[in-house]
Amino acid sequence: MENREIILEVKNLSRHFKLGMKKVVKAVDDISFSIYKGETFGLVGESGSGKSTTGRTIIKLYKPTSGEVYMNGGRIDGKISREDNAYVNKNIQMIFQDPMACLNPRMKVEDIIAEGLDIHKMTTSEKQRRDKVVEMLELVGLDEQHLERYPHEFSGGQRQRIGIARAMAVEPKLIIADEPISALDVSIQAQVINLMNDLKEHKDLTYLFIAHDLSMVKYISDRIAVMYKGKIVELATSEDLFKNPLHPYTKSLLSAIPLPDPITERKRKRFSYDASVHNYDVETPEIVEIIPNHFVYASPSEIEKYKTEIK
Amino acid sequence: MVRYTIQRIALIVLTLFLILTINFFLLRLMPGTPFDNPKITQAQKELMMRKYNLNDPPFVQYTRYLKGVLHGDMGVSFKLQDQPVTELILSKLPHTVKIGAQALAFGVIVGIIFGALAAIYRNSGIDHAVTILGVLGVSIPSFVLAAFFQYFLCAKLGWFPFLYSPVNLDKGITLWKSFYSTILPSFSLALFVISSTMRYMRSELVEVLNSDYILLARAKGLNKSQVIVRHALRNAMIPVVTIIAPMAIGLMTGSLIIERFYGVPGLSSLMVNAVNTNDYFLILGVNMFYSLLFIVVVLIVDLLYGIIDPRIRLKGGEA
Amino acid sequence: MNISKGKFVFTKSDTAAAEKLSAVSLSFWQDAWRRLKLNKAAMFGLGILIIILLVAIIAPTRMVNQKNEDGTVYKYDAAPIILDEDGVEIAKERLAFLPPRVPGLEKIGIFDGVAQIEIGSYDLVIGVLPKTIEFNDLRKITNKQALIDKLGIPYHPYDINFKSVYEDENDVLMADIIIVKTGEEVTITFDELSSEYTKYQQGNFEFVKSTIDKYGIEMIKIKADYYEIKNIKNLYFWFGTDKLALDIWTRVWIGVRVSLIIAFASLIIDFTLGIIYGTIAGFYGGRMLDTVMMRFTEIIGSIPALVLMIIFLAIQDPISAAINSISPVPLTVPVIRLIILILAMSLTGWIGVARVVRAQILKLRDLEYVLASRTLGASKARLMTKHLFPNIIGQIVVMATFTIPGAIFYEAFLTFIGLGLPIPMASLGVLVKDGYEAIQTIPEMLLIPALIMVMLMLSINLLANGLRDALDPRMR
């Protein structure tokens, strides 16, 4: 496990927003993690936890307030050379949440998908461009007849797939999926997720999968990080997280997952997370590896407590 | 709320000051002097220039004027026998304001009523009539309307007097008679106010009536008129208030023409004559007053908006 | 609860069929045009607009290139030179102030060159006396008797009141008059009653009514056939002529052209400026620049447009001099006035455009497809041209169409109060102004240009309404 290649590394990343004169919102507050090549790394949290901001900062839509981001060992955050920027544009791509807003209503599907090709001059002739676009369309389960159409003629699931085709066209290595299925019907969700899994296998991709639906995240992710108010509070493999949740927030999240089984639903008890159970005025918390590959954000006394809970 | 008001007033003062300065210095660019009448000899011209201190450097004149304004003295009119500009303006102002205010008030009220009716009874006869009137109202310029009225209602039918007459009990012009003579001028101005308000009100109310909280109110059991009066109207009227300010400008331009047609002794005649005769202080003064009128309307609208829209009232300024 | 997989069976697996699209694909503008066509009012407006434009293009050119009868080319801003049967040029005074006259329509009584006017009985009976010393004396009220002796007429107009003037069985023009002093009623032929100097004779006028005004002066309403009176019965001026004997038909259509040119020119200036300003504030500028730019527009915008325009127009002489100096070609006065008017009208319009453009850009900037393009590495220019502009342009077109009628009105308004174009230039404003001055005698001089102006504004407004609905994304 430990000798796997790290494709993305985030160190002490922070992104603060200033509101007015005094208030500062710490959307992302000093987080660090690494993503291994070929894995699906899940990032979960409630609205406002900072997960989307993290994704967007990594892909350089926002500038980090502090911290560093490395890809394949090279620094990609902040001001970098033009070649490096082009490298980032081609190798990290994003899939967005809202299928209605992710495509330019005035552009034809062919042009939407080909945009990356055009910017990076990856094709040399009309025909080559078109062929590549058709290839992408077929990759996501659509076909040539859709080339000349406009976004409003498609359903939500189809639009999302066009968005995926657009991202795939530049042959990225890492795809950040920012809640890609939250706005879709459940059956379509399954379609898209399966598509993503297929692509991962055939195209040698790595995913950073941002979501708030824990059960879906468990299905698709290898490892999961839980975020709360800008901080990563727990990070472990999906199995381990569900079997041994340590941080109280994680526990409350898991307690809220509904199951389509009336018997367990009867017995399920939800409990909410109360941040005041921590007493961080006295001790400073840190991310600590409690058991191999299972990290928790805790103060020293809490670490002791958690160690006793491990089964 | 208080902070909001103070902010607005500060902005107004700044703007007025700016207008005054711009006006003043631009006017100095005007060619010739007020005394380019060939009948006046060079010596007389010199005398006049000195009398009005027009030979002093511009900045001196400017500060002198500024000081005067703060005391309510806006200089004197060259062409009108040295009458103080302030007096001239104040004597004509009431007429302009009277007709303008009537037009605005009448127009807005009628516009709101008809716009609301059109929205409530959508696609009915009233709605279509309102739509047609709405388009006509903004397509027919006020002078066409005025000419039309004068031709048919005054000349042919004799129902209304041609000209406006101010109250003058010596000549037998009672309050009622004077008011009657303001009907046509006000209405000529009011038509476009009615049209604009109507269209805006209709579209706003239609959108409100289609919104979810109205549906909720009905689901809760309120009948249609209760819903409309208690919920819909208030919310639809708020944005309508915002268009009053641009309409005020339209009223100002319209009044320049209407006053001519109906012989109203208001600011417009002052203005036109002053511009054509290079009467500096008069032009300056009338311009300032027009700006002031407009700014007062904007201030009232803003304050009104602040009172009506609870979002502003409670949050103290920004919606 | 565990449900075994064996209990589920696939019903259909043909997902390919689900992806098929059947309707025809329409581009943005094609779709908008389709929806516009369904809007009857807008199509009506478009139709009227096209008719007006066609006439405006064709009608004046016919006249303008027409040669005057003495060989010079007829220009719309000069009176036509027409020769009578003897080959002599007709004096301008005869051609001035003619009511409209259209062949064909005159048979039904409209546009027949007849105007209803009110004249004093003196003018009707005696007319305009020659300006000699002798007649000057005879004009005096003490010399009434001497005057009527000189002219050979039985009664002085101040001594009689008219009851009516009509044609009898023999088609002779008779007058029923009342002698004021005695109250006696007399019937006499009009020919005998009137002097040789009056222009009103049998056949060129019709008596309507006689009233005594508050000063005791008798005012007679008559319908006068101007073409007959001025002895130019062979001529037709479709919309009549004005005080300088200029043909109004030609001027009206040239006026439409000029007004539209002014409207478009100020539109282009305002929108170019507004778009550039709004784009910089919303897209290229940072928070600081944006705030500064918007404050600036707020302050300028709070000065009423009227005030700025008036000041601008009041100082037009130094501005004309400036324009002249930077122009590569020497400009004539009318062209300079035109330019100044266009500039004045463009002074504040750009602010509204800038605000809307900026607001739209701010809204679109955060949409996901723009973000997606950024992640693909799109340059700012590409974002602007491919993603932002195409989605703003619909709104801009609607805004532009709505400002045209306003501009037409503004031009008329400024000219009306004396600050716009001067005579003999032709624009709708100039025509309305002239028409207003003649409203008592020939109301058509005002009504015709006013009507055309209203139709123009109305048609454009209807079209703009339709465009707005057709381009509204919510209705798609």
PDB file of C-alpha atoms in Angstrom, chain B residues 86-299:
ATOM      1  CA  THR B  86     -33.774  83.041  -7.167  1.00  0.00           C
ATOM      2  CA  GLU B  87     -36.865  85.201  -7.248  1.00  0.00           C
ATOM      3  CA  LEU B  88     -37.505  84.513 -10.901  1.00  0.00           C
ATOM      4  CA  ILE B  89     -37.240  80.829 -10.393  1.00  0.00           C
ATOM      5  CA  LEU B  90     -39.313  80.734  -7.272  1.00  0.00           C
ATOM      6  CA  SER B  91     -42.091  82.629  -8.920  1.00  0.00           C
ATOM      7  CA  LYS B  92     -42.298  80.158 -11.765  1.00  0.00           C
ATOM      8  CA  LEU B  93     -41.504  77.031  -9.853  1.00  0.00           C
ATOM      9  CA  PRO B  94     -44.910  76.429  -8.249  1.00  0.00           C
ATOM     10  CA  HIS B  95     -46.637  76.095 -11.599  1.00  0.00           C
ATOM     11  CA  THR B  96     -44.201  73.574 -12.933  1.00  0.00           C
ATOM     12  CA  VAL B  97     -44.251  71.602  -9.723  1.00  0.00           C
ATOM     13  CA  LYS B  98     -48.021  71.693  -9.510  1.00  0.00           C
ATOM     14  CA  ILE B  99     -48.598  70.218 -12.916  1.00  0.00           C
ATOM     15  CA  GLY B 100     -45.711  67.802 -12.610  1.00  0.00           C
ATOM     16  CA  ALA B 101     -46.773  66.521  -9.225  1.00  0.00           C
ATOM     17  CA  GLN B 102     -50.352  66.091 -10.371  1.00  0.00           C
ATOM     18  CA  ALA B 103     -49.208  64.164 -13.386  1.00  0.00           C
ATOM     19  CA  LEU B 104     -46.922  61.933 -11.342  1.00  0.00           C
ATOM     20  CA  ALA B 105     -49.392  61.205  -8.576  1.00  0.00           C
ATOM     21  CA  PHE B 106     -52.298  60.657 -10.906  1.00  0.00           C
ATOM     22  CA  GLY B 107     -50.246  58.601 -13.305  1.00  0.00           C
ATOM     23  CA  VAL B 108     -48.747  56.327 -10.694  1.00  0.00           C
ATOM     24  CA  ILE B 109     -52.028  55.671  -8.921  1.00  0.00           C
ATOM     25  CA  VAL B 110     -53.973  54.986 -12.091  1.00  0.00           C
ATOM     26  CA  GLY B 111     -51.102  52.944 -13.438  1.00  0.00           C
ATOM     27  CA  ILE B 112     -50.924  50.763 -10.356  1.00  0.00           C
ATOM     28  CA  ILE B 113     -54.655  50.178 -10.321  1.00  0.00           C
ATOM     29  CA  PHE B 114     -54.906  49.256 -13.958  1.00  0.00           C
ATOM     30  CA  GLY B 115     -51.727  47.236 -13.923  1.00  0.00           C
ATOM     31  CA  ALA B 116     -53.029  45.265 -10.987  1.00  0.00           C
ATOM     32  CA  LEU B 117     -56.377  44.700 -12.658  1.00  0.00           C
ATOM     33  CA  ALA B 118     -54.678  43.514 -15.798  1.00  0.00           C
ATOM     34  CA  ALA B 119     -52.568  41.050 -13.859  1.00  0.00           C
ATOM     35  CA  ILE B 120     -55.460  39.712 -11.829  1.00  0.00           C
ATOM     36  CA  TYR B 121     -57.755  39.263 -14.796  1.00  0.00           C
ATOM     37  CA  ARG B 122     -55.122  37.970 -17.098  1.00  0.00           C
ATOM     38  CA  ASN B 123     -55.913  37.601 -20.777  1.00  0.00           C
ATOM     39  CA  SER B 124     -59.299  39.187 -20.309  1.00  0.00           C
ATOM     40  CA  GLY B 125     -60.565  42.258 -22.087  1.00  0.00           C
ATOM     41  CA  ILE B 126     -59.099  44.518 -19.454  1.00  0.00           C
ATOM     42  CA  ASP B 127     -55.706  42.906 -19.868  1.00  0.00           C
ATOM     43  CA  HIS B 128     -55.673  43.439 -23.605  1.00  0.00           C
ATOM     44  CA  ALA B 129     -56.869  47.000 -23.310  1.00  0.00           C
ATOM     45  CA  VAL B 130     -54.165  47.699 -20.773  1.00  0.00           C
ATOM     46  CA  THR B 131     -51.494  46.178 -22.978  1.00  0.00           C
ATOM     47  CA  ILE B 132     -52.564  48.252 -25.943  1.00  0.00           C
ATOM     48  CA  LEU B 133     -52.752  51.411 -23.903  1.00  0.00           C
ATOM     49  CA  GLY B 134     -49.382  50.596 -22.462  1.00  0.00           C
ATOM     50  CA  VAL B 135     -47.711  50.448 -25.822  1.00  0.00           C
ATOM     51  CA  LEU B 136     -49.562  53.472 -27.136  1.00  0.00           C
ATOM     52  CA  GLY B 137     -48.688  55.518 -24.113  1.00  0.00           C
ATOM     53  CA  VAL B 138     -44.990  55.189 -24.636  1.00  0.00           C
ATOM     54  CA  SER B 139     -45.223  55.591 -28.378  1.00  0.00           C
ATOM     55  CA  ILE B 140     -47.192  58.814 -28.467  1.00  0.00           C
ATOM     56  CA  PRO B 141     -44.984  61.741 -27.543  1.00  0.00           C
ATOM     57  CA  SER B 142     -46.457  64.252 -25.186  1.00  0.00           C
ATOM     58  CA  PHE B 143     -46.529  67.045 -27.699  1.00  0.00           C
ATOM     59  CA  VAL B 144     -48.502  65.001 -30.138  1.00  0.00           C
ATOM     60  CA  LEU B 145     -50.951  64.262 -27.398  1.00  0.00           C
ATOM     61  CA  ALA B 146     -51.102  67.890 -26.375  1.00  0.00           C
ATOM     62  CA  ALA B 147     -51.670  69.025 -29.947  1.00  0.00           C
ATOM     63  CA  PHE B 148     -54.294  66.371 -30.356  1.00  0.00           C
ATOM     64  CA  PHE B 149     -56.080  67.413 -27.183  1.00  0.00           C
ATOM     65  CA  GLN B 150     -55.952  71.060 -28.057  1.00  0.00           C
ATOM     66  CA  TYR B 151     -57.289  70.419 -31.511  1.00  0.00           C
ATOM     67  CA  PHE B 152     -60.168  68.212 -30.536  1.00  0.00           C
ATOM     68  CA  LEU B 153     -61.042  68.944 -26.959  1.00  0.00           C
ATOM     69  CA  CYS B 154     -60.404  72.657 -26.962  1.00  0.00           C
ATOM     70  CA  ALA B 155     -60.906  73.919 -30.472  1.00  0.00           C
ATOM     71  CA  LYS B 156     -63.527  71.582 -31.820  1.00  0.00           C
ATOM     72  CA  LEU B 157     -65.462  70.575 -28.739  1.00  0.00           C
ATOM     73  CA  GLY B 158     -64.623  73.402 -26.409  1.00  0.00           C
ATOM     74  CA  TRP B 159     -64.709  71.195 -23.360  1.00  0.00           C
ATOM     75  CA  PHE B 160     -61.444  72.461 -21.906  1.00  0.00           C
ATOM     76  CA  PRO B 161     -59.657  75.774 -22.001  1.00  0.00           C
ATOM     77  CA  PHE B 162     -56.704  76.058 -24.316  1.00  0.00           C
ATOM     78  CA  LEU B 163     -54.425  77.543 -21.775  1.00  0.00           C
ATOM     79  CA  TYR B 164     -53.603  77.077 -18.191  1.00  0.00           C
ATOM     80  CA  SER B 165     -54.640  79.853 -15.847  1.00  0.00           C
ATOM     81  CA  PRO B 166     -53.232  80.242 -12.382  1.00  0.00           C
ATOM     82  CA  VAL B 167     -55.485  81.154  -9.508  1.00  0.00           C
ATOM     83  CA  ASN B 168     -56.313  84.812  -9.689  1.00  0.00           C
ATOM     84  CA  LEU B 169     -59.393  85.898  -7.822  1.00  0.00           C
ATOM     85  CA  ASP B 170     -59.265  89.414  -9.262  1.00  0.00           C
ATOM     86  CA  LYS B 171     -59.829  88.103 -12.740  1.00  0.00           C
ATOM     87  CA  GLY B 172     -62.431  85.682 -11.570  1.00  0.00           C
ATOM     88  CA  ILE B 173     -60.315  82.592 -11.796  1.00  0.00           C
ATOM     89  CA  THR B 174     -61.291  80.508  -8.847  1.00  0.00           C
ATOM     90  CA  LEU B 175     -59.452  77.547  -7.421  1.00  0.00           C
ATOM     91  CA  TRP B 176     -61.758  75.214  -9.256  1.00  0.00           C
ATOM     92  CA  LYS B 177     -61.365  76.974 -12.581  1.00  0.00           C
ATOM     93  CA  SER B 178     -57.641  76.991 -12.248  1.00  0.00           C
ATOM     94  CA  PHE B 179     -57.612  73.352 -11.364  1.00  0.00           C
ATOM     95  CA  TYR B 180     -59.820  72.593 -14.334  1.00  0.00           C
ATOM     96  CA  SER B 181     -57.319  74.254 -16.589  1.00  0.00           C
ATOM     97  CA  THR B 182     -54.583  71.996 -15.227  1.00  0.00           C
ATOM     98  CA  ILE B 183     -56.388  68.817 -16.177  1.00  0.00           C
ATOM     99  CA  LEU B 184     -55.312  68.681 -19.790  1.00  0.00           C
ATOM    100  CA  PRO B 185     -51.671  69.595 -19.190  1.00  0.00           C
ATOM    101  CA  SER B 186     -51.378  67.103 -16.343  1.00  0.00           C
ATOM    102  CA  PHE B 187     -53.032  64.411 -18.335  1.00  0.00           C
ATOM    103  CA  SER B 188     -50.851  64.986 -21.364  1.00  0.00           C
ATOM    104  CA  LEU B 189     -47.869  64.447 -19.102  1.00  0.00           C
ATOM    105  CA  ALA B 190     -49.463  61.634 -17.176  1.00  0.00           C
ATOM    106  CA  LEU B 191     -50.168  59.324 -20.059  1.00  0.00           C
ATOM    107  CA  PHE B 192     -46.682  57.948 -20.337  1.00  0.00           C
ATOM    108  CA  VAL B 193     -46.470  57.661 -16.558  1.00  0.00           C
ATOM    109  CA  ILE B 194     -49.657  55.610 -16.585  1.00  0.00           C
ATOM    110  CA  SER B 195     -48.387  53.400 -19.359  1.00  0.00           C
ATOM    111  CA  SER B 196     -44.997  52.700 -17.837  1.00  0.00           C
ATOM    112  CA  THR B 197     -46.415  52.079 -14.387  1.00  0.00           C
ATOM    113  CA  MET B 198     -49.156  49.877 -15.752  1.00  0.00           C
ATOM    114  CA  ARG B 199     -46.852  47.629 -17.689  1.00  0.00           C
ATOM    115  CA  TYR B 200     -44.387  47.301 -14.885  1.00  0.00           C
ATOM    116  CA  MET B 201     -47.031  46.675 -12.257  1.00  0.00           C
ATOM    117  CA  ARG B 202     -48.670  44.062 -14.397  1.00  0.00           C
ATOM    118  CA  SER B 203     -45.510  42.103 -15.010  1.00  0.00           C
ATOM    119  CA  GLU B 204     -44.475  42.308 -11.376  1.00  0.00           C
ATOM    120  CA  LEU B 205     -47.848  41.247 -10.073  1.00  0.00           C
ATOM    121  CA  VAL B 206     -48.070  38.374 -12.540  1.00  0.00           C
ATOM    122  CA  GLU B 207     -44.724  37.103 -11.319  1.00  0.00           C
ATOM    123  CA  VAL B 208     -45.755  37.448  -7.696  1.00  0.00           C
ATOM    124  CA  LEU B 209     -49.061  35.710  -8.275  1.00  0.00           C
ATOM    125  CA  ASN B 210     -47.218  32.793  -9.782  1.00  0.00           C
ATOM    126  CA  SER B 211     -44.878  32.361  -6.886  1.00  0.00           C
ATOM    127  CA  ASP B 212     -44.991  29.625  -4.353  1.00  0.00           C
ATOM    128  CA  TYR B 213     -45.829  31.649  -1.294  1.00  0.00           C
ATOM    129  CA  ILE B 214     -49.010  32.894  -2.899  1.00  0.00           C
ATOM    130  CA  LEU B 215     -49.928  29.322  -3.653  1.00  0.00           C
ATOM    131  CA  LEU B 216     -49.280  28.556  -0.016  1.00  0.00           C
ATOM    132  CA  ALA B 217     -51.537  31.357   1.113  1.00  0.00           C
ATOM    133  CA  ARG B 218     -54.345  30.008  -1.021  1.00  0.00           C
ATOM    134  CA  ALA B 219     -53.680  26.513   0.261  1.00  0.00           C
ATOM    135  CA  LYS B 220     -53.951  27.838   3.769  1.00  0.00           C
ATOM    136  CA  GLY B 221     -57.440  28.947   2.962  1.00  0.00           C
ATOM    137  CA  LEU B 222     -57.318  32.652   2.167  1.00  0.00           C
ATOM    138  CA  ASN B 223     -59.641  33.592  -0.617  1.00  0.00           C
ATOM    139  CA  LYS B 224     -58.439  35.335  -3.728  1.00  0.00           C
ATOM    140  CA  SER B 225     -59.001  38.942  -2.728  1.00  0.00           C
ATOM    141  CA  GLN B 226     -57.504  38.477   0.699  1.00  0.00           C
ATOM    142  CA  VAL B 227     -54.414  36.994  -0.856  1.00  0.00           C
ATOM    143  CA  ILE B 228     -54.098  39.784  -3.349  1.00  0.00           C
ATOM    144  CA  VAL B 229     -54.589  42.609  -0.951  1.00  0.00           C
ATOM    145  CA  ARG B 230     -52.615  41.271   1.945  1.00  0.00           C
ATOM    146  CA  HIS B 231     -49.711  39.628   0.216  1.00  0.00           C
ATOM    147  CA  ALA B 232     -49.403  40.098  -3.483  1.00  0.00           C
ATOM    148  CA  LEU B 233     -49.941  43.809  -3.915  1.00  0.00           C
ATOM    149  CA  ARG B 234     -47.415  44.898  -1.345  1.00  0.00           C
ATOM    150  CA  ASN B 235     -44.674  42.789  -2.816  1.00  0.00           C
ATOM    151  CA  ALA B 236     -45.418  43.776  -6.376  1.00  0.00           C
ATOM    152  CA  MET B 237     -45.540  47.460  -5.615  1.00  0.00           C
ATOM    153  CA  ILE B 238     -42.084  47.638  -4.138  1.00  0.00           C
ATOM    154  CA  PRO B 239     -40.168  47.354  -7.400  1.00  0.00           C
ATOM    155  CA  VAL B 240     -42.653  49.668  -9.065  1.00  0.00           C
ATOM    156  CA  VAL B 241     -41.520  52.404  -6.721  1.00  0.00           C
ATOM    157  CA  THR B 242     -38.074  52.163  -8.233  1.00  0.00           C
ATOM    158  CA  ILE B 243     -39.216  53.318 -11.648  1.00  0.00           C
ATOM    159  CA  ILE B 244     -40.619  56.553 -10.306  1.00  0.00           C
ATOM    160  CA  ALA B 245     -37.211  58.166 -10.468  1.00  0.00           C
ATOM    161  CA  PRO B 246     -36.577  57.624 -14.175  1.00  0.00           C
ATOM    162  CA  MET B 247     -40.134  58.682 -14.851  1.00  0.00           C
ATOM    163  CA  ALA B 248     -39.418  61.948 -13.096  1.00  0.00           C
ATOM    164  CA  ILE B 249     -36.839  62.702 -15.743  1.00  0.00           C
ATOM    165  CA  GLY B 250     -39.372  61.976 -18.418  1.00  0.00           C
ATOM    166  CA  LEU B 251     -41.745  64.351 -16.687  1.00  0.00           C
ATOM    167  CA  MET B 252     -39.127  67.041 -16.707  1.00  0.00           C
ATOM    168  CA  THR B 253     -38.526  66.787 -20.421  1.00  0.00           C
ATOM    169  CA  GLY B 254     -42.207  66.470 -21.090  1.00  0.00           C
ATOM    170  CA  SER B 255     -42.966  69.558 -19.045  1.00  0.00           C
ATOM    171  CA  LEU B 256     -40.703  71.658 -21.222  1.00  0.00           C
ATOM    172  CA  ILE B 257     -43.009  71.000 -24.119  1.00  0.00           C
ATOM    173  CA  ILE B 258     -46.322  70.885 -22.318  1.00  0.00           C
ATOM    174  CA  GLU B 259     -45.669  74.239 -20.732  1.00  0.00           C
ATOM    175  CA  ARG B 260     -45.220  75.705 -24.168  1.00  0.00           C
ATOM    176  CA  PHE B 261     -48.397  74.225 -25.551  1.00  0.00           C
ATOM    177  CA  TYR B 262     -50.575  75.205 -22.679  1.00  0.00           C
ATOM    178  CA  GLY B 263     -49.017  78.509 -21.819  1.00  0.00           C
ATOM    179  CA  VAL B 264     -47.938  77.498 -18.354  1.00  0.00           C
ATOM    180  CA  PRO B 265     -45.665  80.172 -16.853  1.00  0.00           C
ATOM    181  CA  GLY B 266     -43.207  77.658 -15.512  1.00  0.00           C
ATOM    182  CA  LEU B 267     -39.520  76.938 -15.580  1.00  0.00           C
ATOM    183  CA  SER B 268     -39.407  75.832 -19.182  1.00  0.00           C
ATOM    184  CA  SER B 269     -39.915  79.258 -20.708  1.00  0.00           C
ATOM    185  CA  LEU B 270     -37.256  80.617 -18.388  1.00  0.00           C
ATOM    186  CA  MET B 271     -34.886  77.913 -19.427  1.00  0.00           C
ATOM    187  CA  VAL B 272     -35.376  78.152 -23.163  1.00  0.00           C
ATOM    188  CA  ASN B 273     -35.043  81.899 -23.233  1.00  0.00           C
ATOM    189  CA  ALA B 274     -32.051  81.850 -20.975  1.00  0.00           C
ATOM    190  CA  VAL B 275     -30.213  79.382 -23.175  1.00  0.00           C
ATOM    191  CA  ASN B 276     -30.893  81.340 -26.294  1.00  0.00           C
ATOM    192  CA  THR B 277     -29.669  84.582 -24.783  1.00  0.00           C
ATOM    193  CA  ASN B 278     -26.590  83.427 -22.885  1.00  0.00           C
ATOM    194  CA  ASP B 279     -28.064  84.447 -19.583  1.00  0.00           C
ATOM    195  CA  TYR B 280     -25.485  82.676 -17.421  1.00  0.00           C
ATOM    196  CA  PHE B 281     -26.860  82.893 -13.975  1.00  0.00           C
ATOM    197  CA  LEU B 282     -30.343  82.151 -15.075  1.00  0.00           C
ATOM    198  CA  ILE B 283     -29.292  79.037 -16.926  1.00  0.00           C
ATOM    199  CA  LEU B 284     -27.239  77.971 -13.963  1.00  0.00           C
ATOM    200  CA  GLY B 285     -30.075  78.596 -11.595  1.00  0.00           C
ATOM    201  CA  VAL B 286     -32.717  76.772 -13.609  1.00  0.00           C
ATOM    202  CA  ASN B 287     -30.401  73.835 -14.183  1.00  0.00           C
ATOM    203  CA  MET B 288     -29.697  73.619 -10.499  1.00  0.00           C
ATOM    204  CA  PHE B 289     -33.370  73.648  -9.736  1.00  0.00           C
ATOM    205  CA  TYR B 290     -34.164  70.955 -12.238  1.00  0.00           C
ATOM    206  CA  SER B 291     -31.419  68.838 -10.739  1.00  0.00           C
ATOM    207  CA  LEU B 292     -32.664  69.610  -7.270  1.00  0.00           C
ATOM    208  CA  LEU B 293     -36.206  68.628  -8.195  1.00  0.00           C
ATOM    209  CA  PHE B 294     -34.997  65.386  -9.635  1.00  0.00           C
ATOM    210  CA  ILE B 295     -32.790  64.618  -6.676  1.00  0.00           C
ATOM    211  CA  VAL B 296     -35.585  65.327  -4.253  1.00  0.00           C
ATOM    212  CA  VAL B 297     -37.769  62.861  -6.107  1.00  0.00           C
ATOM    213  CA  VAL B 298     -34.995  60.275  -5.976  1.00  0.00           C
ATOM    214  CA  LEU B 299     -34.532  60.868  -2.272  1.00  0.00           C
TER     215      LEU B 299
END
